[in-house]
Coordinates of N, CA and C in Angstrom, one line a residue:
M26 N 10.3 -11.0 -6.6 CA 10.5 -9.6 -6.6 C 11.9 -9.2 -6.8
K27 N 12.1 -8.2 -7.7 CA 13.5 -7.8 -8.0 C 14.1 -6.9 -6.8
E28 N 15.4 -6.7 -6.9 CA 16.1 -5.8 -6.0 C 15.4 -4.4 -6.0
I29 N 15.2 -3.8 -4.9 CA 14.6 -2.5 -4.8 C 15.6 -1.4 -4.6
R30 N 15.8 -0.5 -5.5 CA 16.8 0.6 -5.3 C 16.0 1.9 -5.0
L31 N 16.2 2.4 -3.8 CA 15.6 3.6 -3.4 C 16.8 4.6 -3.3
L32 N 16.4 5.9 -3.1 CA 17.5 6.9 -2.9 C 18.2 6.7 -1.6
G33 N 19.4 6.2 -1.7 CA 20.3 5.9 -0.6 C 20.1 4.6 0.1
K34 N 19.1 3.7 -0.4 CA 18.9 2.4 0.2 C 18.7 1.4 -0.9
R35 N 19.2 0.2 -0.5 CA 18.9 -1.0 -1.4 C 18.3 -2.1 -0.6
I36 N 17.2 -2.7 -1.1 CA 16.5 -3.7 -0.4 C 16.6 -5.0 -1.3
L37 N 17.0 -6.1 -0.7 CA 17.0 -7.4 -1.4 C 15.8 -8.2 -0.8
P38 N 14.7 -8.3 -1.5 CA 13.5 -8.9 -0.9 C 13.7 -10.3 -0.4
E39 N 14.7 -11.1 -1.0 CA 14.9 -12.5 -0.5 C 15.5 -12.5 0.9
N40 N 16.1 -11.4 1.3 CA 16.7 -11.3 2.6 C 15.7 -10.7 3.7
C41 N 14.5 -10.4 3.3 CA 13.5 -9.8 4.1 C 12.6 -10.9 4.7
P42 N 12.6 -11.2 6.0 CA 11.7 -12.2 6.5 C 10.2 -12.0 6.3
V43 N 9.6 -13.1 5.9 CA 8.1 -13.1 5.7 C 7.4 -13.1 7.1
L44 N 6.6 -12.1 7.3 CA 5.8 -12.0 8.6 C 4.4 -12.5 8.5
M45 N 3.8 -12.4 7.3 CA 2.4 -12.9 7.1 C 2.2 -13.1 5.6
R46 N 1.4 -14.2 5.3 CA 0.9 -14.5 4.0 C -0.5 -14.8 4.1
Y47 N -1.3 -14.3 3.1 CA -2.7 -14.8 3.1 C -3.2 -14.8 1.6
T48 N -3.7 -15.9 1.2 CA -4.3 -16.1 -0.1 C -5.7 -16.6 0.1
P49 N -6.7 -15.9 -0.4 CA -8.1 -16.4 -0.2 C -8.4 -17.8 -0.7
A50 N -7.7 -18.1 -1.8 CA -7.9 -19.4 -2.5 C -7.5 -20.6 -1.6
D51 N -6.7 -20.3 -0.6 CA -6.2 -21.4 0.3 C -7.4 -21.9 1.3
G52 N -8.4 -21.1 1.4 CA -9.6 -21.5 2.1 C -9.7 -21.1 3.6
E53 N -8.6 -20.4 4.1 CA -8.6 -19.9 5.4 C -9.5 -18.7 5.6
D54 N -10.1 -18.6 6.7 CA -11.0 -17.5 7.0 C -10.3 -16.1 6.9
W55 N -10.7 -15.3 6.0 CA -10.0 -14.0 5.8 C -10.0 -13.1 7.0
L56 N -11.1 -13.3 7.8 CA -11.2 -12.5 9.0 C -10.2 -12.9 10.1
K57 N -9.5 -14.0 9.9 CA -8.4 -14.3 10.8 C -7.3 -13.4 10.7
Y58 N -7.1 -12.8 9.5 CA -6.0 -12.0 9.1 C -6.3 -10.5 9.0
F59 N -7.6 -10.2 8.8 CA -8.0 -8.8 8.5 C -9.2 -8.4 9.3
M60 N -9.4 -7.1 9.6 CA -10.5 -6.6 10.3 C -11.1 -5.4 9.6
P61 N -12.3 -5.4 9.1 CA -13.0 -4.3 8.5 C -13.2 -3.2 9.5
M62 N -12.8 -2.0 9.2 CA -12.9 -0.8 10.1 C -14.2 0.0 9.7
N63 N -14.5 0.1 8.4 CA -15.7 0.7 8.0 C -15.9 0.3 6.5
G64 N -17.0 0.8 5.9 CA -17.4 0.4 4.6 C -17.8 -1.0 4.5
T65 N -17.9 -1.6 3.3 CA -18.4 -2.9 3.0 C -17.2 -3.8 2.5
W66 N -17.0 -4.9 3.3 CA -15.9 -5.8 2.9 C -16.4 -7.3 2.9
S67 N -16.0 -8.1 2.0 CA -16.4 -9.5 1.9 C -15.3 -10.3 1.2
C68 N -15.5 -11.6 1.1 CA -14.6 -12.4 0.4 C -15.4 -13.5 -0.4
D69 N -15.1 -13.6 -1.7 CA -15.8 -14.6 -2.5 C -15.0 -15.9 -2.7
G70 N -14.0 -16.1 -1.9 CA -13.2 -17.3 -2.0 C -12.0 -17.2 -2.9
E71 N -11.9 -16.2 -3.7 CA -10.8 -15.9 -4.6 C -10.2 -14.5 -4.3
W72 N -11.1 -13.6 -4.0 CA -10.7 -12.2 -3.8 C -11.4 -11.7 -2.5
M73 N -10.7 -10.8 -1.8 CA -11.3 -9.9 -0.8 C -11.8 -8.7 -1.6
I74 N -13.0 -8.3 -1.2 CA -13.7 -7.2 -2.0 C -14.1 -6.1 -1.1
G75 N -13.7 -4.9 -1.4 CA -14.0 -3.7 -0.7 C -14.9 -2.7 -1.5
E76 N -15.9 -2.2 -0.9 CA -16.8 -1.3 -1.7 C -17.2 -0.1 -0.9
E77 N -17.2 1.1 -1.5 CA -17.8 2.3 -0.9 C -18.3 3.1 -2.0
R78 N -19.7 3.3 -2.0 CA -20.3 4.1 -3.0 C -20.3 5.6 -2.8
K79 N -20.2 6.0 -1.6 CA -20.1 7.4 -1.2 C -18.7 8.0 -1.5
S80 N -18.6 9.3 -1.5 CA -17.3 9.9 -1.6 C -16.6 9.9 -0.3
W81 N -16.2 8.7 0.1 CA -15.5 8.4 1.3 C -14.8 7.1 1.2
Y82 N -14.1 6.6 2.2 CA -13.3 5.4 2.1 C -13.9 4.2 3.0
A83 N -13.7 3.0 2.4 CA -13.9 1.8 3.2 C -12.5 1.3 3.6
I84 N -12.2 1.1 4.8 CA -10.9 0.7 5.3 C -10.9 -0.7 5.8
L85 N -9.9 -1.5 5.4 CA -9.6 -2.8 5.9 C -8.2 -2.9 6.5
F86 N -8.1 -3.2 7.8 CA -6.8 -3.3 8.4 C -6.4 -4.8 8.6
G87 N -5.1 -5.0 8.4 CA -4.5 -6.3 8.9 C -4.6 -6.3 10.4
R88 N -4.9 -7.5 11.0 CA -5.1 -7.6 12.4 C -3.8 -7.3 13.2
E89 N -2.7 -7.6 12.7 CA -1.4 -7.4 13.5 C -0.9 -6.0 13.3
R90 N -0.4 -5.5 14.3 CA 0.2 -4.1 14.3 C 1.7 -4.4 14.2
Y91 N 2.4 -3.7 13.3 CA 3.8 -3.8 13.2 C 4.6 -2.6 13.7
E92 N 5.5 -2.8 14.6 CA 6.3 -1.7 15.1 C 7.7 -1.6 14.4
K93 N 7.9 -2.5 13.5 CA 9.2 -2.5 12.7 C 8.9 -2.0 11.3
N94 N 10.0 -1.8 10.5 CA 9.8 -1.4 9.1 C 9.3 -2.6 8.3
V95 N 8.2 -2.4 7.6 CA 7.7 -3.5 6.8 C 7.3 -3.0 5.4
M96 N 7.2 -4.0 4.5 CA 6.6 -3.7 3.2 C 5.6 -4.8 2.9
F97 N 4.6 -4.6 2.2 CA 3.6 -5.6 1.8 C 3.3 -5.6 0.4
S98 N 3.1 -6.8 -0.2 CA 2.8 -7.0 -1.6 C 1.4 -7.6 -1.7
F99 N 0.7 -7.3 -2.8 CA -0.6 -7.8 -3.0 C -1.0 -7.6 -4.5
T100 N -2.0 -8.4 -4.9 CA -2.6 -8.3 -6.2 C -3.9 -7.5 -6.0
I101 N -4.1 -6.5 -6.9 CA -5.2 -5.6 -6.7 C -5.8 -5.2 -8.1
M102 N -7.1 -5.0 -8.1 CA -7.7 -4.4 -9.3 C -8.9 -3.6 -9.0
A103 N -9.3 -2.6 -9.8 CA -10.5 -2.0 -9.7 C -11.6 -2.9 -10.4
D104 N -12.7 -3.1 -9.8 CA -13.7 -4.1 -10.3 C -14.7 -3.3 -11.1
P105 N -14.6 -3.5 -12.5 CA -15.5 -2.7 -13.3 C -17.0 -2.8 -12.9
P106 N -17.7 -1.7 -13.0 CA -17.4 -0.5 -13.8 C -16.5 0.5 -13.0
A107 N -16.1 0.1 -11.7 CA -15.2 1.0 -11.0 C -13.8 1.1 -11.7
T108 N -13.2 2.2 -11.6 CA -11.9 2.4 -12.4 C -10.8 3.0 -11.6
R109 N -11.1 3.5 -10.3 CA -10.1 4.4 -9.7 C -9.7 4.0 -8.3
D110 N -8.7 4.7 -7.8 CA -8.3 4.6 -6.4 C -8.0 3.2 -5.9
L111 N -7.0 2.6 -6.4 CA -6.5 1.4 -5.9 C -5.5 1.7 -4.8
N112 N -6.0 1.7 -3.6 CA -5.3 2.3 -2.4 C -4.9 1.3 -1.4
A113 N -3.8 1.5 -0.8 CA -3.3 0.7 0.4 C -2.9 1.7 1.5
V114 N -2.9 1.2 2.7 CA -2.4 2.0 3.8 C -1.3 1.2 4.6
L115 N -0.4 2.0 5.2 CA 0.7 1.5 5.9 C 1.0 2.4 7.1
C116 N 1.6 1.8 8.1 CA 1.8 2.5 9.4 C 0.5 3.2 9.8
A117 N -0.6 2.4 9.6 CA -1.9 2.9 9.7 C -2.5 2.8 11.1
N118 N -3.1 3.9 11.5 CA -3.7 4.0 12.8 C -5.2 4.4 12.7
W119 N -6.0 4.0 13.7 CA -7.4 4.4 13.7 C -7.7 5.4 14.7
N120 N -8.4 6.5 14.3 CA -8.7 7.5 15.3 C -10.1 7.1 15.9
H121 N -10.0 6.6 17.1 CA -11.2 6.1 17.8 C -12.2 7.2 18.3
D122 N -11.6 8.4 18.4 CA -12.4 9.6 18.8 C -13.4 10.0 17.7
T123 N -12.9 10.0 16.4 CA -13.7 10.4 15.3 C -14.2 9.2 14.5
D124 N -13.7 8.0 14.8 CA -14.1 6.8 14.1 C -13.8 6.9 12.6
E125 N -12.5 7.2 12.4 CA -12.0 7.3 11.0 C -10.5 7.1 10.9
L126 N -10.0 6.9 9.7 CA -8.6 6.7 9.6 C -7.8 7.8 10.2
G127 N -6.8 7.5 11.0 CA -5.9 8.5 11.6 C -4.6 8.6 10.9
E128 N -3.5 8.9 11.6 CA -2.2 9.1 11.0 C -1.8 7.8 10.3
S129 N -1.5 7.9 9.0 CA -1.2 6.7 8.2 C -0.6 7.2 6.9
Y130 N 0.2 6.3 6.2 CA 0.6 6.5 4.9 C -0.4 5.8 3.9
V131 N -0.7 6.5 2.8 CA -1.7 6.0 1.9 C -1.0 6.0 0.5
C132 N -1.0 4.9 -0.2 CA -0.5 4.9 -1.6 C -1.7 4.6 -2.5
G133 N -1.6 5.0 -3.8 CA -2.7 4.7 -4.6 C -2.4 4.9 -6.1
L134 N -3.2 4.2 -6.9 CA -3.2 4.3 -8.4 C -4.5 4.9 -8.8
N135 N -4.4 5.8 -9.9 CA -5.6 6.3 -10.5 C -6.5 7.1 -9.5
G136 N -5.9 7.9 -8.7 CA -6.7 8.6 -7.7 C -6.4 10.1 -7.8
W137 N -6.6 10.8 -6.6 CA -6.4 12.2 -6.5 C -7.2 13.0 -7.5
Y138 N -8.3 12.5 -7.9 CA -9.3 13.1 -8.7 C -8.9 13.4 -10.1
E139 N -7.6 13.2 -10.4 CA -7.1 13.5 -11.8 C -6.3 12.3 -12.3
H140 N -6.6 11.1 -11.9 CA -6.0 9.8 -12.4 C -4.5 9.8 -12.1
K141 N -4.1 10.3 -10.9 CA -2.7 10.3 -10.5 C -2.4 9.1 -9.6
S142 N -1.1 8.9 -9.5 CA -0.6 7.8 -8.6 C 0.4 8.5 -7.6
G143 N 0.4 7.9 -6.4 CA 1.3 8.5 -5.5 C 1.2 8.0 -4.1
I144 N 1.8 8.8 -3.1 CA 1.8 8.5 -1.7 C 1.4 9.8 -1.0
E145 N 0.6 9.6 0.1 CA 0.3 10.8 0.9 C 0.3 10.4 2.4
R146 N 0.5 11.3 3.3 CA 0.3 11.1 4.7 C -1.1 11.6 5.1
N147 N -1.9 10.7 5.6 CA -3.2 11.0 6.1 C -3.1 11.5 7.5
G148 N -3.8 12.6 7.8 CA -3.8 13.0 9.2 C -3.5 14.5 9.3
S149 N -2.5 14.8 10.2 CA -2.2 16.2 10.5 C -1.3 16.9 9.4
S150 N -0.7 16.1 8.6 CA 0.3 16.6 7.6 C -0.4 16.8 6.3
N151 N 0.2 17.7 5.5 CA -0.2 17.9 4.1 C 0.9 17.4 3.2
L152 N 1.5 16.3 3.6 CA 2.6 15.7 2.8 C 2.1 14.7 1.8
Y153 N 2.6 14.9 0.6 CA 2.2 14.0 -0.5 C 3.1 14.1 -1.7
S154 N 3.1 13.1 -2.5 CA 3.9 13.0 -3.7 C 3.1 12.3 -4.8
T155 N 2.8 12.9 -5.9 CA 2.0 12.3 -6.9 C 2.6 12.5 -8.3
T156 N 2.2 11.6 -9.2 CA 2.6 11.7 -10.6 C 1.4 11.3 -11.5
S157 N 1.4 11.9 -12.7 CA 0.4 11.6 -13.7 C 1.0 10.7 -14.8
L158 N 2.3 10.2 -14.6 CA 3.0 9.5 -15.6 C 2.6 8.0 -15.6
Y159 N 2.3 7.4 -14.4 CA 1.8 6.0 -14.4 C 0.4 5.9 -14.8
K160 N 0.0 5.1 -15.8 CA -1.3 5.0 -16.3 C -1.9 3.6 -15.9
Y161 N -2.8 3.5 -15.0 CA -3.5 2.2 -14.7 C -4.6 1.9 -15.7
Q162 N -4.6 0.7 -16.2 CA -5.6 0.2 -17.1 C -6.8 -0.4 -16.3
P163 N -7.9 0.3 -16.2 CA -9.0 -0.2 -15.4 C -9.4 -1.6 -15.8
G164 N -9.7 -2.4 -14.8 CA -10.1 -3.8 -15.0 C -9.0 -4.8 -15.0
T165 N -7.7 -4.3 -14.9 CA -6.6 -5.2 -14.9 C -6.1 -5.4 -13.5
A166 N -5.5 -6.6 -13.2 CA -4.9 -6.8 -11.9 C -3.4 -6.5 -12.0
V167 N -2.9 -5.8 -11.0 CA -1.5 -5.5 -10.9 C -1.0 -6.0 -9.6
R168 N 0.3 -6.2 -9.5 CA 1.0 -6.6 -8.3 C 1.7 -5.3 -7.7
M169 N 1.3 -4.9 -6.5 CA 1.8 -3.7 -5.9 C 2.6 -4.1 -4.7
T170 N 3.6 -3.3 -4.4 CA 4.3 -3.4 -3.1 C 4.4 -2.0 -2.5
F171 N 4.0 -1.9 -1.2 CA 4.1 -0.6 -0.5 C 4.9 -0.8 0.8
G172 N 5.9 0.0 0.9 CA 6.8 -0.2 2.1 C 7.2 1.1 2.7
C173 N 7.8 1.1 3.9 CA 8.2 2.3 4.6 C 9.4 1.9 5.5
V174 N 10.5 2.7 5.3 CA 11.7 2.6 6.2 C 11.9 3.9 6.9
D175 N 11.5 3.9 8.2 CA 11.7 5.1 9.0 C 11.2 6.4 8.3
G176 N 10.0 6.3 7.7 CA 9.4 7.5 7.0 C 9.8 7.6 5.6
H177 N 10.6 6.7 5.1 CA 11.0 6.7 3.6 C 10.1 5.7 3.0
S178 N 9.0 6.1 2.4 CA 8.0 5.2 1.8 C 8.2 5.1 0.3
F179 N 7.7 4.0 -0.2 CA 7.8 3.7 -1.6 C 6.7 2.8 -2.1
M180 N 6.4 3.0 -3.4 CA 5.3 2.2 -4.1 C 5.9 1.6 -5.4
I181 N 5.7 0.3 -5.5 CA 6.2 -0.4 -6.7 C 5.0 -1.1 -7.3
V182 N 4.9 -1.0 -8.7 CA 3.8 -1.7 -9.4 C 4.4 -2.5 -10.5
D183 N 4.1 -3.8 -10.4 CA 4.7 -4.8 -11.4 C 6.2 -4.6 -11.6
D184 N 6.9 -4.5 -10.5 CA 8.3 -4.5 -10.4 C 8.9 -3.1 -10.8
Q185 N 8.1 -2.1 -11.0 CA 8.6 -0.8 -11.4 C 8.3 0.2 -10.3
L186 N 9.4 0.9 -9.8 CA 9.2 1.9 -8.8 C 8.5 3.1 -9.3
V187 N 7.3 3.4 -8.8 CA 6.5 4.5 -9.2 C 6.8 5.8 -8.5
T188 N 7.0 5.7 -7.2 CA 7.2 7.0 -6.4 C 7.8 6.6 -5.1
E189 N 8.5 7.6 -4.5 CA 9.1 7.6 -3.2 C 8.6 8.9 -2.4
L190 N 8.5 8.8 -1.1 CA 8.2 9.9 -0.3 C 9.0 9.8 1.0
V191 N 9.7 10.9 1.4 CA 10.4 10.9 2.7 C 9.7 11.9 3.6
D192 N 9.3 11.4 4.8 CA 8.6 12.1 5.8 C 9.7 12.5 6.9
P193 N 9.9 13.8 7.1 CA 10.9 14.3 8.1 C 10.4 14.0 9.5
A194 N 9.2 13.7 9.8 CA 8.7 13.4 11.1 C 7.8 12.1 11.0
P195 N 8.5 11.0 10.8 CA 7.8 9.7 10.4 C 6.8 9.2 11.5
I196 N 5.8 8.5 11.0 CA 4.9 7.7 11.8 C 5.6 6.5 12.3
S197 N 5.4 6.2 13.6 CA 6.1 5.0 14.2 C 5.1 3.9 14.4
G198 N 5.1 2.9 13.6 CA 4.3 1.7 13.8 C 2.9 1.9 13.3
G199 N 2.2 0.7 13.1 CA 0.8 0.7 12.7 C 0.4 -0.5 11.9
H200 N -0.7 -0.5 11.3 CA -1.3 -1.6 10.6 C -1.0 -1.5 9.1
I201 N -1.0 -2.6 8.4 CA -1.1 -2.6 6.9 C -2.6 -2.7 6.6
G202 N -3.0 -2.3 5.4 CA -4.4 -2.5 5.0 C -4.7 -1.9 3.6
F203 N -6.0 -1.7 3.4 CA -6.5 -1.2 2.1 C -7.6 -0.2 2.3
S204 N -7.7 0.7 1.3 CA -8.7 1.7 1.3 C -9.4 1.8 0.0
A205 N -10.7 1.5 0.0 CA -11.6 1.6 -1.2 C -12.3 2.9 -1.1
Y206 N -11.8 3.9 -1.9 CA -12.3 5.3 -1.8 C -13.3 5.5 -3.0
C207 N -14.6 5.5 -2.6 CA -15.6 5.7 -3.6 C -15.4 4.8 -4.9
T208 N -15.2 3.6 -4.6 CA -14.8 2.6 -5.6 C -15.1 1.2 -5.2
R209 N -14.8 0.2 -6.0 CA -14.9 -1.2 -5.6 C -13.6 -1.9 -6.0
L210 N -12.9 -2.5 -5.0 CA -11.6 -3.1 -5.2 C -11.7 -4.6 -5.0
K211 N -10.8 -5.3 -5.7 CA -10.6 -6.8 -5.4 C -9.2 -7.0 -5.1
I212 N -8.9 -7.7 -4.0 CA -7.5 -7.9 -3.5 C -7.3 -9.3 -3.2
K213 N -6.1 -9.8 -3.5 CA -5.7 -11.2 -3.1 C -4.2 -11.3 -2.9
D214 N -3.8 -12.4 -2.4 CA -2.3 -12.8 -2.3 C -1.5 -11.7 -1.6
V215 N -1.8 -11.6 -0.3 CA -1.1 -10.5 0.5 C 0.1 -11.1 1.2
E216 N 1.2 -10.5 1.1 CA 2.4 -10.9 1.8 C 3.1 -9.7 2.5
V217 N 3.4 -9.9 3.8 CA 4.1 -8.8 4.6 C 5.5 -9.3 4.9
R218 N 6.5 -8.5 4.7 CA 7.9 -8.8 5.0 C 8.5 -7.7 5.8
E219 N 9.3 -8.1 6.8 CA 10.1 -7.1 7.5 C 11.2 -6.6 6.5
I220 N 11.4 -5.3 6.5 CA 12.4 -4.7 5.6 C 13.8 -4.8 6.2
V221 N 14.7 -5.5 5.4 CA 16.1 -5.5 5.7 C 16.8 -4.8 4.6
Y222 N 17.6 -3.7 4.8 CA 18.2 -2.9 3.7 C 19.6 -2.6 4.1
E223 N 20.3 -2.1 3.0 CA 21.7 -1.7 3.2 C 21.8 -0.3 2.6
D224 N 22.7 0.5 3.2 CA 22.9 1.8 2.6 C 23.4 1.7 1.2
F225 N 23.0 2.5 0.3 CA 23.3 2.5 -1.1 C 23.9 3.8 -1.5
V226 N 25.3 3.7 -1.6 CA 26.0 5.0 -1.9 C 25.9 5.2 -3.4
Q227 N 25.4 6.3 -3.8 CA 25.2 6.7 -5.2 C 26.0 7.9 -5.6
S228 N 26.6 7.9 -6.8 CA 27.4 9.1 -7.2 C 27.4 9.0 -8.8
Y229 N 27.7 10.1 -9.3 CA 27.8 10.2 -10.8 C 29.3 10.1 -11.2
D230 N 29.5 9.4 -12.3 CA 30.8 9.5 -13.0 C 30.6 10.6 -14.1
P231 N 31.6 11.3 -14.4 CA 31.5 12.3 -15.5 C 31.1 11.7 -16.8
E232 N 30.2 12.3 -17.5 CA 29.7 11.8 -18.8 C 30.5 12.5 -19.9
F233 N 31.2 13.5 -19.7 CA 32.0 14.2 -20.8 C 33.1 15.0 -20.2

């Protein structure tokens, strides 16, 4: 993974300690690393598969809860004829009173009903950032990275920064995971890293 340049921050992935890796093809039980929260989840030996046919989400959490800043990378695709909502969750919490996803950051491709990509905060806030500029090609696998530094979240697809979102009242800690919203997703090769970053001073030089 290339150097990540955010507004005011620079992340060198090779300096970020690996906290977890899981590849279905290695043969380890996927349920050792993940826990389905709702919807339908399975593993065919190469991919973890999430499915929800209703206009709702199927949620898969990583078992470990992280209280530090983390980013996680994964290979994901919409499984045809499904085309939309390639979603991941971060700093994710479960609302046990309502038995649904609680305060969490959600990133996604080809969603928000209009084929948009972006990041939103699920829960009490109406905070979100979306773009229609990134075009996902249904049926293709992409490599995504979703991370958050004290409320400064970012989404990278195939080494390209797609969007950033800064939350003035950030969520503190939670799970990583995935959300299949009225779709069918295939996911593999998940890696979680602790984020180590440096301040990145940016300024303009006169152009004329």
